[in-house]
């Protein structure tokens, strides 16, 4: 009887793993590839312009609870990084983005947390970040989708030129050399 139970259990586990693997493979095909520029030819100039307007019309509290209007970041190139404390790739890239923000004063950096204020404050106690962090919670997901990330994946980085135009969006961890080069191009124009 024990042998039969063991055989059934092993068979059940094998079927469960096979089904899980199949489901993962199929969902991976449908998801956008990470660390890729999401600017697609199908994205119209009008929709990018509207997304930029929506971004600059938004306001969220900072970690001290003061409301910060995104409009206050207009006029200079802007790097907007949507992130969360529960997102390992987000947390991993934060120190590098902080270093980049300090080294590139001609560009502004802002992190928009898809998280709670408490989680972000706890995160800052462990990993200090010098650029502003705003607390948007899950309300930021609809903006992320409007900006060209339909799945709402994180991290998600948006590059905005000095005129307020969204020039590039990146899903997944940024490639630091590539991002640095793109920011330098924005600050020269």
Short mmCIF file of N, CA and C in Angstrom, two decimals:
data_model
loop_
_atom_site.label_atom_id
_atom_site.label_comp_id
_atom_site.label_asym_id
_atom_site.label_seq_id
_atom_site.Cartn_x
_atom_site.Cartn_y
_atom_site.Cartn_z
N UNK A 1 0.81 -1.19 0.00
CA UNK A 1 0.00 0.00 0.00
C UNK A 1 0.87 1.26 0.00
N UNK A 2 1.95 1.27 0.80
CA UNK A 2 2.83 2.44 0.86
C UNK A 2 3.50 2.69 -0.48
N UNK A 3 3.91 1.62 -1.15
CA UNK A 3 4.59 1.74 -2.44
C UNK A 3 3.66 2.39 -3.45
N UNK A 4 2.39 1.98 -3.45
CA UNK A 4 1.41 2.53 -4.38
C UNK A 4 1.18 4.03 -4.09
N UNK A 5 1.12 4.42 -2.84
CA UNK A 5 0.93 5.82 -2.45
C UNK A 5 2.11 6.66 -2.91
N UNK A 6 3.31 6.13 -2.75
CA UNK A 6 4.51 6.85 -3.18
C UNK A 6 4.51 7.03 -4.69
N UNK A 7 4.17 5.99 -5.41
CA UNK A 7 4.13 6.07 -6.88
C UNK A 7 3.10 7.10 -7.32
N UNK A 8 1.92 7.10 -6.71
CA UNK A 8 0.88 8.08 -7.06
C UNK A 8 1.34 9.50 -6.72
N UNK A 9 1.99 9.67 -5.59
CA UNK A 9 2.47 10.99 -5.21
C UNK A 9 3.52 11.51 -6.18
N UNK A 10 4.48 10.66 -6.55
CA UNK A 10 5.53 11.05 -7.50
C UNK A 10 4.92 11.38 -8.85
N UNK A 11 3.96 10.57 -9.30
CA UNK A 11 3.30 10.82 -10.58
C UNK A 11 2.54 12.14 -10.53
N UNK A 12 1.85 12.40 -9.42
CA UNK A 12 1.11 13.66 -9.26
C UNK A 12 2.03 14.86 -9.30
N UNK A 13 3.17 14.76 -8.62
CA UNK A 13 4.15 15.85 -8.64
C UNK A 13 4.70 16.08 -10.03
N UNK A 14 4.99 15.01 -10.74
CA UNK A 14 5.52 15.13 -12.10
C UNK A 14 4.51 15.84 -13.00
N UNK A 15 3.24 15.49 -12.89
CA UNK A 15 2.19 16.13 -13.69
C UNK A 15 2.07 17.61 -13.31
N UNK A 16 2.13 17.90 -12.01
CA UNK A 16 2.02 19.30 -11.56
C UNK A 16 3.19 20.13 -12.09
N UNK A 17 4.42 19.59 -12.02
CA UNK A 17 5.57 20.32 -12.54
C UNK A 17 5.47 20.52 -14.04
N UNK A 18 5.02 19.52 -14.76
CA UNK A 18 4.89 19.64 -16.21
C UNK A 18 3.85 20.71 -16.56
N UNK A 19 2.72 20.69 -15.86
CA UNK A 19 1.67 21.69 -16.12
C UNK A 19 2.17 23.09 -15.77
N UNK A 20 2.88 23.22 -14.66
CA UNK A 20 3.43 24.51 -14.27
C UNK A 20 4.43 25.03 -15.28
N UNK A 21 5.29 24.14 -15.76
CA UNK A 21 6.28 24.53 -16.77
C UNK A 21 5.63 24.98 -18.06
N UNK A 22 4.60 24.27 -18.47
CA UNK A 22 3.88 24.64 -19.68
C UNK A 22 3.22 26.01 -19.50
N UNK A 23 2.56 26.22 -18.36
CA UNK A 23 1.89 27.51 -18.10
C UNK A 23 2.90 28.65 -18.08
N UNK A 24 4.06 28.44 -17.44
CA UNK A 24 5.08 29.47 -17.39
C UNK A 24 5.59 29.81 -18.79
N UNK A 25 5.85 28.76 -19.59
CA UNK A 25 6.35 28.99 -20.95
C UNK A 25 5.34 29.78 -21.78
N UNK A 26 4.07 29.44 -21.67
CA UNK A 26 3.05 30.14 -22.44
C UNK A 26 2.89 31.58 -21.98
N UNK A 27 2.92 31.82 -20.68
CA UNK A 27 2.78 33.20 -20.19
C UNK A 27 4.00 34.02 -20.54
N UNK A 28 5.17 33.40 -20.60
CA UNK A 28 6.39 34.11 -20.95
C UNK A 28 6.36 34.58 -22.40
N UNK A 29 5.73 33.82 -23.25
CA UNK A 29 5.63 34.22 -24.66
C UNK A 29 4.79 35.47 -24.81
N UNK A 30 3.76 35.60 -23.99
CA UNK A 30 2.86 36.73 -24.11
C UNK A 30 3.40 38.00 -23.45
N UNK A 31 4.30 37.85 -22.49
CA UNK A 31 4.82 39.01 -21.76
C UNK A 31 5.86 39.74 -22.59
N UNK A 32 5.94 41.07 -22.43
CA UNK A 32 6.99 41.81 -23.14
C UNK A 32 8.35 41.45 -22.59
N UNK A 33 9.37 41.47 -23.44
CA UNK A 33 10.72 41.16 -23.00
C UNK A 33 11.25 42.28 -22.14
N UNK A 34 11.86 41.91 -21.04
CA UNK A 34 12.41 42.91 -20.12
C UNK A 34 13.66 43.53 -20.70
N UNK A 35 14.00 44.69 -20.15
CA UNK A 35 15.19 45.44 -20.52
C UNK A 35 15.21 45.78 -22.00
N UNK A 36 14.05 46.06 -22.50
CA UNK A 36 13.92 46.40 -23.90
C UNK A 36 13.22 47.75 -24.01
N UNK A 37 13.63 48.51 -24.96
CA UNK A 37 12.93 49.74 -25.27
C UNK A 37 11.56 49.34 -25.77
N UNK A 38 10.54 49.96 -25.22
CA UNK A 38 9.18 49.60 -25.60
C UNK A 38 8.60 50.52 -26.68
N UNK A 39 9.39 51.48 -27.16
CA UNK A 39 8.89 52.34 -28.22
C UNK A 39 8.67 51.49 -29.45
N UNK A 40 7.44 51.43 -29.88
CA UNK A 40 7.10 50.62 -31.05
C UNK A 40 6.56 51.55 -32.13
N UNK A 41 6.74 51.19 -33.39
CA UNK A 41 6.21 52.04 -34.45
C UNK A 41 4.71 52.29 -34.32
N UNK A 42 3.99 51.33 -33.74
CA UNK A 42 2.54 51.48 -33.61
C UNK A 42 2.16 52.57 -32.60
N UNK A 43 3.10 52.97 -31.74
CA UNK A 43 2.82 54.01 -30.75
C UNK A 43 2.81 55.36 -31.47
N UNK A 44 1.65 55.99 -31.48
CA UNK A 44 1.53 57.24 -32.21
C UNK A 44 2.10 58.39 -31.40
N UNK A 45 2.46 59.45 -32.11
CA UNK A 45 2.96 60.65 -31.46
C UNK A 45 1.88 61.22 -30.55
N UNK A 46 0.62 61.15 -30.98
CA UNK A 46 -0.48 61.68 -30.18
C UNK A 46 -0.59 60.93 -28.85
N UNK A 47 -0.45 59.60 -28.87
CA UNK A 47 -0.58 58.85 -27.61
C UNK A 47 0.61 59.12 -26.69
N UNK A 48 1.81 59.29 -27.25
CA UNK A 48 2.97 59.64 -26.42
C UNK A 48 2.79 61.02 -25.81
N UNK A 49 2.26 61.96 -26.59
CA UNK A 49 2.03 63.31 -26.10
C UNK A 49 1.00 63.29 -24.98
N UNK A 50 -0.06 62.52 -25.17
CA UNK A 50 -1.10 62.42 -24.15
C UNK A 50 -0.56 61.76 -22.88
N UNK A 51 0.26 60.74 -23.04
CA UNK A 51 0.86 60.08 -21.87
C UNK A 51 1.76 61.04 -21.11
N UNK A 52 2.53 61.86 -21.83
CA UNK A 52 3.39 62.85 -21.18
C UNK A 52 2.55 63.89 -20.44
N UNK A 53 1.45 64.30 -21.04
CA UNK A 53 0.55 65.25 -20.36
C UNK A 53 0.00 64.65 -19.07
N UNK A 54 -0.39 63.39 -19.15
CA UNK A 54 -0.92 62.70 -17.97
C UNK A 54 0.15 62.61 -16.89
N UNK A 55 1.38 62.29 -17.29
CA UNK A 55 2.49 62.21 -16.33
C UNK A 55 2.68 63.55 -15.63
N UNK A 56 2.77 64.63 -16.41
CA UNK A 56 3.03 65.95 -15.83
C UNK A 56 1.81 66.54 -15.12
N UNK A 57 0.63 65.99 -15.35
CA UNK A 57 -0.57 66.45 -14.62
C UNK A 57 -0.70 65.73 -13.28
N UNK A 58 0.11 64.71 -13.05
CA UNK A 58 0.03 63.92 -11.82
C UNK A 58 0.75 64.59 -10.66
N UNK A 59 0.32 64.22 -9.47
CA UNK A 59 0.99 64.66 -8.24
C UNK A 59 0.87 63.53 -7.23
N UNK A 60 1.96 63.28 -6.53
CA UNK A 60 1.98 62.24 -5.50
C UNK A 60 2.73 62.76 -4.29
N UNK A 61 2.47 62.16 -3.13
CA UNK A 61 3.22 62.59 -1.94
C UNK A 61 4.64 62.05 -1.97
N UNK A 62 5.55 62.82 -1.37
CA UNK A 62 6.89 62.30 -1.15
C UNK A 62 6.86 61.48 0.15
N UNK A 63 7.99 60.98 0.59
CA UNK A 63 7.99 60.12 1.77
C UNK A 63 7.66 60.89 3.06
N UNK A 64 7.73 62.23 3.03
CA UNK A 64 7.33 63.04 4.18
C UNK A 64 5.84 63.39 4.12
N UNK A 65 5.16 62.99 3.04
CA UNK A 65 3.73 63.26 2.92
C UNK A 65 3.39 64.54 2.19
N UNK A 66 4.38 65.30 1.72
CA UNK A 66 4.13 66.54 0.98
C UNK A 66 3.81 66.20 -0.48
N UNK A 67 2.76 66.80 -0.99
CA UNK A 67 2.37 66.57 -2.39
C UNK A 67 3.39 67.21 -3.33
N UNK A 68 3.82 66.43 -4.32
CA UNK A 68 4.78 66.92 -5.30
C UNK A 68 4.15 66.80 -6.69
N UNK A 69 4.00 67.93 -7.35
CA UNK A 69 3.45 67.93 -8.70
C UNK A 69 4.56 67.56 -9.69
N UNK A 70 4.27 66.64 -10.56
CA UNK A 70 5.26 66.25 -11.57
C UNK A 70 5.60 67.43 -12.47
N UNK A 71 4.70 68.39 -12.58
CA UNK A 71 4.96 69.60 -13.37
C UNK A 71 6.20 70.32 -12.88
N UNK A 72 6.53 70.15 -11.59
CA UNK A 72 7.72 70.82 -11.04
C UNK A 72 9.02 70.28 -11.64
N UNK A 73 8.95 69.17 -12.35
CA UNK A 73 10.14 68.60 -12.98
C UNK A 73 10.27 68.97 -14.45
N UNK A 74 9.39 69.83 -14.95
CA UNK A 74 9.47 70.19 -16.37
C UNK A 74 10.60 71.19 -16.59
N UNK A 75 11.09 71.24 -17.83
CA UNK A 75 12.13 72.19 -18.20
C UNK A 75 13.53 71.61 -18.30
N UNK A 76 13.74 70.45 -17.73
CA UNK A 76 15.04 69.76 -17.82
C UNK A 76 14.78 68.30 -18.17
N UNK A 77 15.74 67.63 -18.78
CA UNK A 77 15.56 66.20 -19.02
C UNK A 77 15.25 65.48 -17.72
N UNK A 78 14.39 64.49 -17.81
CA UNK A 78 13.88 63.79 -16.64
C UNK A 78 13.94 62.28 -16.83
N UNK A 79 14.42 61.60 -15.81
CA UNK A 79 14.42 60.14 -15.76
C UNK A 79 13.43 59.74 -14.68
N UNK A 80 12.34 59.09 -15.09
CA UNK A 80 11.32 58.65 -14.14
C UNK A 80 11.43 57.13 -14.03
N UNK A 81 11.66 56.66 -12.81
CA UNK A 81 11.81 55.23 -12.58
C UNK A 81 10.66 54.74 -11.70
N UNK A 82 9.76 53.94 -12.30
CA UNK A 82 8.68 53.31 -11.54
C UNK A 82 9.26 52.04 -10.92
N UNK A 83 9.06 51.86 -9.61
CA UNK A 83 9.70 50.78 -8.90
C UNK A 83 8.85 50.38 -7.69
N UNK A 84 9.28 49.33 -7.01
CA UNK A 84 8.62 48.89 -5.77
C UNK A 84 9.64 48.18 -4.89
N UNK A 85 9.43 48.22 -3.60
CA UNK A 85 10.36 47.58 -2.67
C UNK A 85 10.32 46.06 -2.79
N UNK A 86 9.20 45.51 -3.25
CA UNK A 86 9.05 44.07 -3.40
C UNK A 86 9.59 43.55 -4.73
N UNK A 87 10.09 44.45 -5.55
CA UNK A 87 10.62 44.11 -6.89
C UNK A 87 12.14 44.03 -6.80
N UNK A 88 12.68 42.80 -6.81
CA UNK A 88 14.13 42.61 -6.65
C UNK A 88 14.96 43.36 -7.70
N UNK A 89 14.59 43.31 -8.99
CA UNK A 89 15.39 44.06 -9.97
C UNK A 89 15.33 45.57 -9.73
N UNK A 90 14.21 46.07 -9.21
CA UNK A 90 14.09 47.50 -8.90
C UNK A 90 15.09 47.87 -7.81
N UNK A 91 15.08 47.09 -6.74
CA UNK A 91 15.96 47.36 -5.60
C UNK A 91 17.42 47.25 -6.02
N UNK A 92 17.72 46.29 -6.88
CA UNK A 92 19.10 46.08 -7.32
C UNK A 92 19.64 47.26 -8.12
N UNK A 93 18.78 47.91 -8.93
CA UNK A 93 19.28 48.99 -9.77
C UNK A 93 19.27 50.36 -9.07
N UNK A 94 18.62 50.47 -7.93
CA UNK A 94 18.50 51.77 -7.26
C UNK A 94 19.84 52.41 -6.90
N UNK A 95 20.80 51.70 -6.30
CA UNK A 95 22.09 52.36 -5.99
C UNK A 95 22.80 52.88 -7.24
N UNK A 96 22.72 52.14 -8.34
CA UNK A 96 23.36 52.58 -9.59
C UNK A 96 22.65 53.82 -10.15
N UNK A 97 21.33 53.84 -10.07
CA UNK A 97 20.59 55.03 -10.52
C UNK A 97 20.93 56.23 -9.65
N UNK A 98 21.09 56.00 -8.36
CA UNK A 98 21.47 57.08 -7.44
C UNK A 98 22.84 57.64 -7.80
N UNK A 99 23.79 56.77 -8.07
CA UNK A 99 25.13 57.20 -8.47
C UNK A 99 25.06 58.01 -9.77
N UNK A 100 24.24 57.54 -10.70
CA UNK A 100 24.08 58.22 -11.99
C UNK A 100 23.45 59.60 -11.78
N UNK A 101 22.45 59.66 -10.90
CA UNK A 101 21.78 60.94 -10.65
C UNK A 101 22.76 61.96 -10.08
N UNK A 102 23.64 61.52 -9.20
CA UNK A 102 24.64 62.42 -8.62
C UNK A 102 25.66 62.86 -9.66
N UNK A 103 25.99 61.99 -10.60
CA UNK A 103 27.01 62.30 -11.61
C UNK A 103 26.46 63.11 -12.78
N UNK A 104 25.13 63.21 -12.91
CA UNK A 104 24.52 63.89 -14.06
C UNK A 104 23.57 64.98 -13.58
N UNK A 105 24.10 66.09 -13.09
CA UNK A 105 23.24 67.14 -12.53
C UNK A 105 22.37 67.86 -13.56
N UNK A 106 22.66 67.69 -14.84
CA UNK A 106 21.84 68.35 -15.87
C UNK A 106 20.55 67.59 -16.16
N UNK A 107 20.40 66.43 -15.55
CA UNK A 107 19.16 65.65 -15.69
C UNK A 107 18.56 65.47 -14.30
N UNK A 108 17.25 65.40 -14.28
CA UNK A 108 16.54 65.17 -13.03
C UNK A 108 16.15 63.70 -12.95
N UNK A 109 16.19 63.15 -11.77
CA UNK A 109 15.76 61.77 -11.53
C UNK A 109 14.64 61.80 -10.49
N UNK A 110 13.64 60.98 -10.68
CA UNK A 110 12.59 60.81 -9.69
C UNK A 110 12.15 59.35 -9.71
N UNK A 111 11.97 58.78 -8.54
CA UNK A 111 11.45 57.43 -8.41
C UNK A 111 10.00 57.49 -7.99
N UNK A 112 9.17 56.75 -8.69
CA UNK A 112 7.75 56.70 -8.33
C UNK A 112 7.47 55.30 -7.80
N UNK A 113 7.21 55.24 -6.51
CA UNK A 113 7.02 53.95 -5.84
C UNK A 113 5.62 53.41 -6.01
N UNK A 114 5.53 52.22 -6.58
CA UNK A 114 4.27 51.50 -6.68
C UNK A 114 4.20 50.65 -5.41
N UNK A 115 4.05 51.34 -4.29
CA UNK A 115 4.23 50.71 -2.99
C UNK A 115 3.61 51.61 -1.93
N UNK A 116 3.76 51.23 -0.66
CA UNK A 116 3.24 52.03 0.44
C UNK A 116 4.34 52.95 0.97
N UNK A 117 3.92 54.02 1.63
CA UNK A 117 4.88 54.94 2.22
C UNK A 117 5.76 54.22 3.25
N UNK A 118 5.16 53.40 4.10
CA UNK A 118 5.92 52.68 5.13
C UNK A 118 7.01 51.82 4.50
N UNK A 119 6.67 51.06 3.47
CA UNK A 119 7.67 50.21 2.81
C UNK A 119 8.81 51.03 2.22
N UNK A 120 8.47 52.17 1.63
CA UNK A 120 9.51 53.01 1.01
C UNK A 120 10.40 53.63 2.08
N UNK A 121 9.81 54.11 3.18
CA UNK A 121 10.60 54.68 4.27
C UNK A 121 11.53 53.61 4.87
N UNK A 122 11.01 52.40 5.08
CA UNK A 122 11.84 51.30 5.59
C UNK A 122 12.97 50.98 4.62
N UNK A 123 12.68 51.01 3.32
CA UNK A 123 13.69 50.76 2.29
C UNK A 123 14.80 51.82 2.37
N UNK A 124 14.40 53.09 2.48
CA UNK A 124 15.39 54.18 2.52
C UNK A 124 16.30 54.09 3.74
N UNK A 125 15.81 53.51 4.82
CA UNK A 125 16.65 53.33 6.01
C UNK A 125 17.78 52.34 5.74
N UNK A 126 17.54 51.41 4.82
CA UNK A 126 18.56 50.40 4.48
C UNK A 126 19.40 50.83 3.29
N UNK A 127 18.74 51.40 2.28
CA UNK A 127 19.42 51.79 1.04
C UNK A 127 19.06 53.25 0.74
N UNK A 128 19.89 54.18 1.19
CA UNK A 128 19.58 55.59 0.96
C UNK A 128 19.65 55.95 -0.53
N UNK A 129 18.73 56.78 -0.94
CA UNK A 129 18.68 57.27 -2.32
C UNK A 129 18.56 58.78 -2.24
N UNK A 130 19.40 59.49 -2.99
CA UNK A 130 19.42 60.96 -2.89
C UNK A 130 18.37 61.63 -3.77
N UNK A 131 17.92 60.99 -4.83
CA UNK A 131 16.93 61.64 -5.67
C UNK A 131 15.54 61.45 -5.07
N UNK A 132 14.58 62.30 -5.44
CA UNK A 132 13.25 62.26 -4.82
C UNK A 132 12.52 60.94 -5.12
N UNK A 133 11.85 60.44 -4.09
CA UNK A 133 10.99 59.26 -4.23
C UNK A 133 9.57 59.68 -3.87
N UNK A 134 8.66 59.40 -4.78
CA UNK A 134 7.25 59.72 -4.57
C UNK A 134 6.49 58.42 -4.34
N UNK A 135 5.39 58.51 -3.61
CA UNK A 135 4.61 57.33 -3.24
C UNK A 135 3.30 57.35 -4.02
N UNK A 136 3.21 56.52 -5.04
CA UNK A 136 2.02 56.49 -5.88
C UNK A 136 1.12 55.31 -5.57
N UNK A 137 1.66 54.30 -4.93
CA UNK A 137 0.86 53.10 -4.70
C UNK A 137 0.48 52.47 -6.04
N UNK A 138 -0.58 51.69 -6.00
CA UNK A 138 -0.99 51.00 -7.22
C UNK A 138 -1.67 51.91 -8.24
N UNK A 139 -1.94 53.15 -7.86
CA UNK A 139 -2.55 54.08 -8.81
C UNK A 139 -1.61 54.38 -9.98
N UNK A 140 -0.32 54.14 -9.80
CA UNK A 140 0.64 54.42 -10.86
C UNK A 140 0.56 53.40 -12.00
N UNK A 141 -0.03 52.25 -11.74
CA UNK A 141 -0.08 51.21 -12.78
C UNK A 141 -0.81 51.70 -14.03
N UNK A 142 -1.90 52.43 -13.88
CA UNK A 142 -2.61 52.90 -15.08
C UNK A 142 -1.74 53.88 -15.87
N UNK A 143 -0.95 54.70 -15.18
CA UNK A 143 -0.04 55.62 -15.87
C UNK A 143 1.06 54.83 -16.59
N UNK A 144 1.60 53.83 -15.94
CA UNK A 144 2.62 52.97 -16.55
C UNK A 144 2.07 52.36 -17.84
N UNK A 145 0.83 51.92 -17.79
CA UNK A 145 0.20 51.33 -18.98
C UNK A 145 0.03 52.37 -20.08
N UNK A 146 -0.38 53.57 -19.71
CA UNK A 146 -0.53 54.64 -20.71
C UNK A 146 0.80 55.00 -21.34
N UNK A 147 1.87 54.85 -20.57
CA UNK A 147 3.20 55.19 -21.07
C UNK A 147 3.80 54.09 -21.95
N UNK A 148 3.06 53.03 -22.20
CA UNK A 148 3.52 52.01 -23.14
C UNK A 148 3.92 50.69 -22.53
N UNK A 149 3.54 50.44 -21.28
CA UNK A 149 3.87 49.19 -20.60
C UNK A 149 2.56 48.50 -20.23
N UNK A 150 1.91 47.83 -21.19
CA UNK A 150 0.57 47.30 -20.95
C UNK A 150 0.50 46.27 -19.83
N UNK A 151 1.57 45.54 -19.58
CA UNK A 151 1.56 44.54 -18.52
C UNK A 151 1.77 45.16 -17.15
N UNK A 152 2.26 46.40 -17.09
CA UNK A 152 2.50 47.06 -15.82
C UNK A 152 3.72 46.52 -15.09
N UNK A 153 4.68 45.94 -15.83
CA UNK A 153 5.87 45.35 -15.22
C UNK A 153 6.81 46.40 -14.64
N UNK A 154 7.58 45.98 -13.65
CA UNK A 154 8.56 46.85 -12.99
C UNK A 154 9.91 46.17 -12.98
N UNK A 155 10.98 46.93 -12.94
CA UNK A 155 11.05 48.37 -13.02
C UNK A 155 10.71 48.86 -14.43
N UNK A 156 10.29 50.09 -14.49
CA UNK A 156 9.91 50.72 -15.75
C UNK A 156 10.45 52.14 -15.73
N UNK A 157 11.30 52.45 -16.69
CA UNK A 157 11.96 53.75 -16.72
C UNK A 157 11.51 54.54 -17.94
N UNK A 158 11.23 55.81 -17.72
CA UNK A 158 10.76 56.70 -18.78
C UNK A 158 11.73 57.86 -18.90
N UNK A 159 12.19 58.12 -20.11
CA UNK A 159 13.06 59.27 -20.38
C UNK A 159 12.23 60.36 -21.04
N UNK A 160 12.31 61.56 -20.46
CA UNK A 160 11.53 62.70 -20.94
C UNK A 160 12.51 63.82 -21.27
N UNK A 161 12.33 64.45 -22.43
CA UNK A 161 13.23 65.54 -22.80
C UNK A 161 12.81 66.83 -22.09
N UNK A 162 13.60 67.88 -22.28
CA UNK A 162 13.37 69.16 -21.59
C UNK A 162 12.05 69.80 -22.00
N UNK A 163 11.52 69.43 -23.16
CA UNK A 163 10.25 69.99 -23.62
C UNK A 163 9.05 69.21 -23.09
N UNK A 164 9.32 68.13 -22.35
CA UNK A 164 8.22 67.34 -21.78
C UNK A 164 7.74 66.20 -22.65
N UNK A 165 8.54 65.83 -23.65
CA UNK A 165 8.16 64.73 -24.54
C UNK A 165 8.77 63.42 -24.04
N UNK A 166 7.96 62.37 -24.02
CA UNK A 166 8.48 61.04 -23.69
C UNK A 166 9.30 60.58 -24.89
N UNK A 167 10.59 60.37 -24.69
CA UNK A 167 11.44 59.98 -25.81
C UNK A 167 11.79 58.50 -25.79
N UNK A 168 11.69 57.87 -24.61
CA UNK A 168 11.99 56.45 -24.55
C UNK A 168 11.43 55.85 -23.28
N UNK A 169 11.03 54.58 -23.37
CA UNK A 169 10.59 53.82 -22.21
C UNK A 169 11.34 52.51 -22.18
N UNK A 170 11.71 52.07 -20.98
CA UNK A 170 12.51 50.85 -20.82
C UNK A 170 11.86 49.98 -19.76
N UNK A 171 11.54 48.75 -20.12
CA UNK A 171 10.98 47.78 -19.19
C UNK A 171 12.10 46.89 -18.68
N UNK A 172 12.18 46.72 -17.38
CA UNK A 172 13.21 45.87 -16.77
C UNK A 172 14.38 46.72 -16.33
N UNK A 173 15.37 46.06 -15.74
CA UNK A 173 16.55 46.78 -15.28
C UNK A 173 17.21 47.49 -16.45
N UNK A 174 17.65 48.70 -16.19
CA UNK A 174 18.31 49.46 -17.23
C UNK A 174 19.74 48.94 -17.42
N UNK A 175 20.22 49.09 -18.63
CA UNK A 175 21.64 48.85 -18.91
C UNK A 175 22.32 50.19 -18.66
N UNK A 176 23.15 50.24 -17.65
CA UNK A 176 23.67 51.52 -17.16
C UNK A 176 24.42 52.32 -18.22
N UNK A 177 25.28 51.68 -19.00
CA UNK A 177 26.02 52.40 -20.03
C UNK A 177 25.07 52.99 -21.07
N UNK A 178 24.08 52.19 -21.46
CA UNK A 178 23.11 52.62 -22.44
C UNK A 178 22.29 53.80 -21.91
N UNK A 179 21.83 53.69 -20.67
CA UNK A 179 21.05 54.77 -20.07
C UNK A 179 21.88 56.04 -19.93
N UNK A 180 23.11 55.90 -19.50
CA UNK A 180 24.00 57.05 -19.36
C UNK A 180 24.16 57.77 -20.70
N UNK A 181 24.38 57.01 -21.76
CA UNK A 181 24.52 57.58 -23.10
C UNK A 181 23.25 58.33 -23.52
N UNK A 182 22.08 57.73 -23.26
CA UNK A 182 20.82 58.35 -23.64
C UNK A 182 20.57 59.64 -22.86
N UNK A 183 20.93 59.63 -21.59
CA UNK A 183 20.76 60.85 -20.77
C UNK A 183 21.71 61.94 -21.27
N UNK A 184 22.92 61.58 -21.61
CA UNK A 184 23.86 62.57 -22.14
C UNK A 184 23.33 63.18 -23.43
N UNK A 185 22.71 62.37 -24.28
CA UNK A 185 22.10 62.91 -25.50
C UNK A 185 20.99 63.90 -25.17
N UNK A 186 20.18 63.56 -24.17
CA UNK A 186 19.08 64.46 -23.79
C UNK A 186 19.59 65.78 -23.24
N UNK A 187 20.66 65.73 -22.45
CA UNK A 187 21.17 66.96 -21.84
C UNK A 187 21.92 67.83 -22.84
N UNK A 188 22.37 67.27 -23.95
CA UNK A 188 23.04 68.07 -25.00
C UNK A 188 22.05 68.81 -25.85
N UNK A 189 20.83 68.31 -25.96
CA UNK A 189 19.84 68.93 -26.85
C UNK A 189 19.12 70.07 -26.19
#
